[in-house]
Coordinates of C-alpha atoms in Angstrom, one line a residue:
M10 CA -35.4 49.8 -41.1
N11 CA -36.5 47.0 -38.8
S12 CA -34.6 43.8 -38.2
F13 CA -35.2 40.6 -36.1
V14 CA -32.6 37.9 -35.1
M15 CA -33.9 34.4 -35.0
K16 CA -32.3 31.2 -33.8
T17 CA -32.2 28.3 -36.4
P18 CA -30.4 24.9 -36.4
I19 CA -27.6 26.5 -38.4
G20 CA -27.1 29.4 -36.0
F21 CA -28.7 32.9 -35.9
L22 CA -30.3 34.6 -38.9
R23 CA -30.9 38.4 -39.0
I24 CA -33.9 39.4 -41.2
T25 CA -34.0 43.0 -42.2
E26 CA -37.0 44.8 -43.6
E27 CA -37.6 48.3 -45.0
N28 CA -40.5 49.8 -46.7
E29 CA -42.5 46.5 -46.5
M30 CA -39.7 44.6 -48.3
I31 CA -37.1 42.1 -47.0
T32 CA -33.7 43.7 -47.7
E33 CA -31.5 41.0 -46.1
I34 CA -31.5 37.6 -44.5
K35 CA -28.0 37.0 -43.3
Y36 CA -26.2 34.5 -41.0
V37 CA -24.8 36.4 -38.0
E38 CA -22.4 35.4 -35.4
K39 CA -22.5 38.6 -33.2
F40 CA -25.5 40.8 -32.6
D41 CA -27.1 42.8 -29.9
F42 CA -30.2 41.2 -28.6
K43 CA -31.9 44.3 -27.6
E44 CA -35.7 44.4 -27.5
Q45 CA -36.9 43.3 -31.0
K46 CA -40.0 44.4 -32.6
T47 CA -41.5 42.8 -35.6
T48 CA -43.6 44.0 -38.5
P49 CA -46.1 42.1 -40.5
I50 CA -43.4 41.4 -43.2
L51 CA -40.8 40.3 -40.6
D52 CA -43.6 38.0 -39.0
M53 CA -44.1 36.5 -42.5
A54 CA -40.4 35.8 -43.0
I55 CA -39.9 34.4 -39.6
K56 CA -43.0 32.1 -40.0
Q57 CA -41.8 30.8 -43.4
I58 CA -38.2 30.3 -42.2
T59 CA -39.5 28.5 -39.2
E60 CA -41.7 26.3 -41.4
Y61 CA -38.7 25.5 -43.5
F62 CA -36.6 24.3 -40.6
D63 CA -39.6 22.4 -39.2
G64 CA -39.6 20.5 -42.5
K65 CA -43.0 22.0 -43.6
R66 CA -42.0 24.4 -46.3
T67 CA -39.9 23.8 -49.6
D68 CA -40.1 27.3 -51.0
F69 CA -40.7 30.9 -49.9
V70 CA -43.2 33.7 -50.9
L71 CA -41.6 36.8 -49.5
P72 CA -41.3 40.4 -51.0
L73 CA -37.4 40.6 -51.5
D74 CA -35.8 43.8 -52.4
I75 CA -33.2 42.4 -54.8
K76 CA -30.5 44.9 -55.9
G77 CA -27.6 44.7 -58.2
T78 CA -26.8 44.4 -61.9
E79 CA -29.2 42.8 -64.3
F80 CA -26.9 39.8 -64.4
T81 CA -27.0 39.6 -60.6
K82 CA -30.8 39.8 -60.6
T83 CA -31.1 37.1 -63.3
V84 CA -28.6 34.7 -61.4
L85 CA -30.7 35.3 -58.1
Y86 CA -33.9 34.7 -60.0
N87 CA -32.6 31.4 -61.4
L88 CA -31.2 30.5 -58.1
S89 CA -34.8 30.8 -56.7
K90 CA -35.8 28.0 -59.2
V91 CA -33.2 25.4 -57.9
S92 CA -35.5 22.8 -56.4
Y93 CA -35.7 21.9 -52.8
G94 CA -33.5 18.9 -52.1
S95 CA -31.6 19.2 -55.5
T96 CA -28.2 20.8 -56.4
T97 CA -26.7 22.3 -59.5
T98 CA -23.2 23.8 -60.3
Y99 CA -22.0 27.4 -60.6
G100 CA -21.4 26.7 -64.3
E101 CA -24.9 25.5 -64.8
L102 CA -26.4 28.4 -63.1
A103 CA -24.2 30.7 -65.2
K104 CA -25.3 29.0 -68.4
L105 CA -29.1 29.2 -67.2
S106 CA -28.4 32.9 -66.6
G107 CA -27.2 33.6 -70.1
N108 CA -23.4 33.4 -69.8
S109 CA -21.8 30.0 -69.5
K110 CA -18.4 31.5 -69.0
A111 CA -19.4 33.6 -66.0
Y112 CA -19.3 30.6 -63.4
R113 CA -16.8 32.7 -61.3
A114 CA -19.1 35.7 -61.3
V115 CA -22.0 33.4 -60.2
G116 CA -19.8 32.2 -57.3
S117 CA -19.1 35.9 -56.2
I118 CA -22.8 36.5 -56.3
M119 CA -23.5 33.4 -54.2
R120 CA -21.0 34.6 -51.6
R121 CA -22.7 37.9 -51.5
N122 CA -26.2 36.3 -51.5
P123 CA -28.3 38.7 -49.4
F124 CA -31.1 36.2 -48.8
V125 CA -29.6 32.9 -47.4
I126 CA -32.0 30.0 -47.2
V127 CA -34.7 31.8 -49.0
L128 CA -32.6 32.1 -52.1
P129 CA -30.8 28.7 -51.8
C130 CA -27.2 29.4 -52.5
H131 CA -26.4 26.2 -50.4
R132 CA -27.8 24.2 -53.4
I133 CA -25.0 25.4 -55.8
L134 CA -21.8 23.3 -55.9
P135 CA -18.5 23.4 -57.7
K136 CA -18.1 21.5 -61.0
N137 CA -16.4 18.6 -59.1
K138 CA -19.7 18.4 -57.0
S139 CA -17.7 18.9 -53.7
L140 CA -19.3 21.1 -51.0
G141 CA -17.2 24.1 -51.7
S142 CA -17.5 26.9 -49.3
Y143 CA -20.6 28.6 -47.8
S144 CA -20.8 32.1 -46.6
A145 CA -23.6 31.5 -44.1
G146 CA -21.6 29.9 -41.3
G147 CA -19.2 27.7 -43.4
A148 CA -19.3 24.3 -45.2
G149 CA -20.8 22.5 -42.2
N150 CA -23.9 24.5 -42.4
K151 CA -24.2 23.9 -46.2
E152 CA -23.7 20.2 -45.6
W153 CA -26.4 20.3 -42.9
L154 CA -28.9 22.0 -45.2
L155 CA -28.4 19.7 -48.1
T156 CA -28.7 16.6 -45.9
F157 CA -31.8 18.2 -44.2
E158 CA -33.5 18.8 -47.6
K159 CA -32.6 15.3 -48.9
Q160 CA -34.1 13.6 -45.8
N161 CA -37.2 15.7 -46.1
I162 CA -37.7 15.5 -49.9
S163 CA -39.3 12.1 -49.8
Q164 CA -41.8 13.4 -47.2
F165 CA -42.8 16.1 -49.6
T166 CA -43.1 13.8 -52.4
L167 CA -45.3 11.5 -50.4
L168 CA -47.5 14.3 -49.4
N169 CA -47.8 15.5 -53.0
I170 CA -48.9 12.1 -54.2
L171 CA -51.5 11.9 -51.3
N172 CA -52.9 15.3 -52.2
I173 CA -53.3 14.2 -55.8
I174 CA -55.2 11.0 -54.9

């Protein structure tokens, strides 16, 4: 197992890789900054996360090792489809995942999301559209990420229009 801790605008993220698959991307407060060695897969993740925070990437293409029940995997797959700069609710994600009554289970899956940023649990809100909580450093980080994406979405829309012309 290999891991790398990177500094981001919302704090430190630890990316873990095993057998050429990303097994975890988690917010960390405490860590040992011993000499870090990367692998091609870690380099790919570091590059894509850096591009995201530089405002140059809206989605990720990484080999994620997603574990859990079929419902968990379905929820995380559907989470990956929530567009950059947009939000949805726990209830809508539950409905999209095949069980509209499972919004609390969806919330639990979001709290345990093993791939923060890459699987954008920060885009999921309670029914009342408040921020709610965020397991990756608190509601302040969630608010920062949502604001960051909303500010950058017009840039990506303009670039897409220019690429079509």
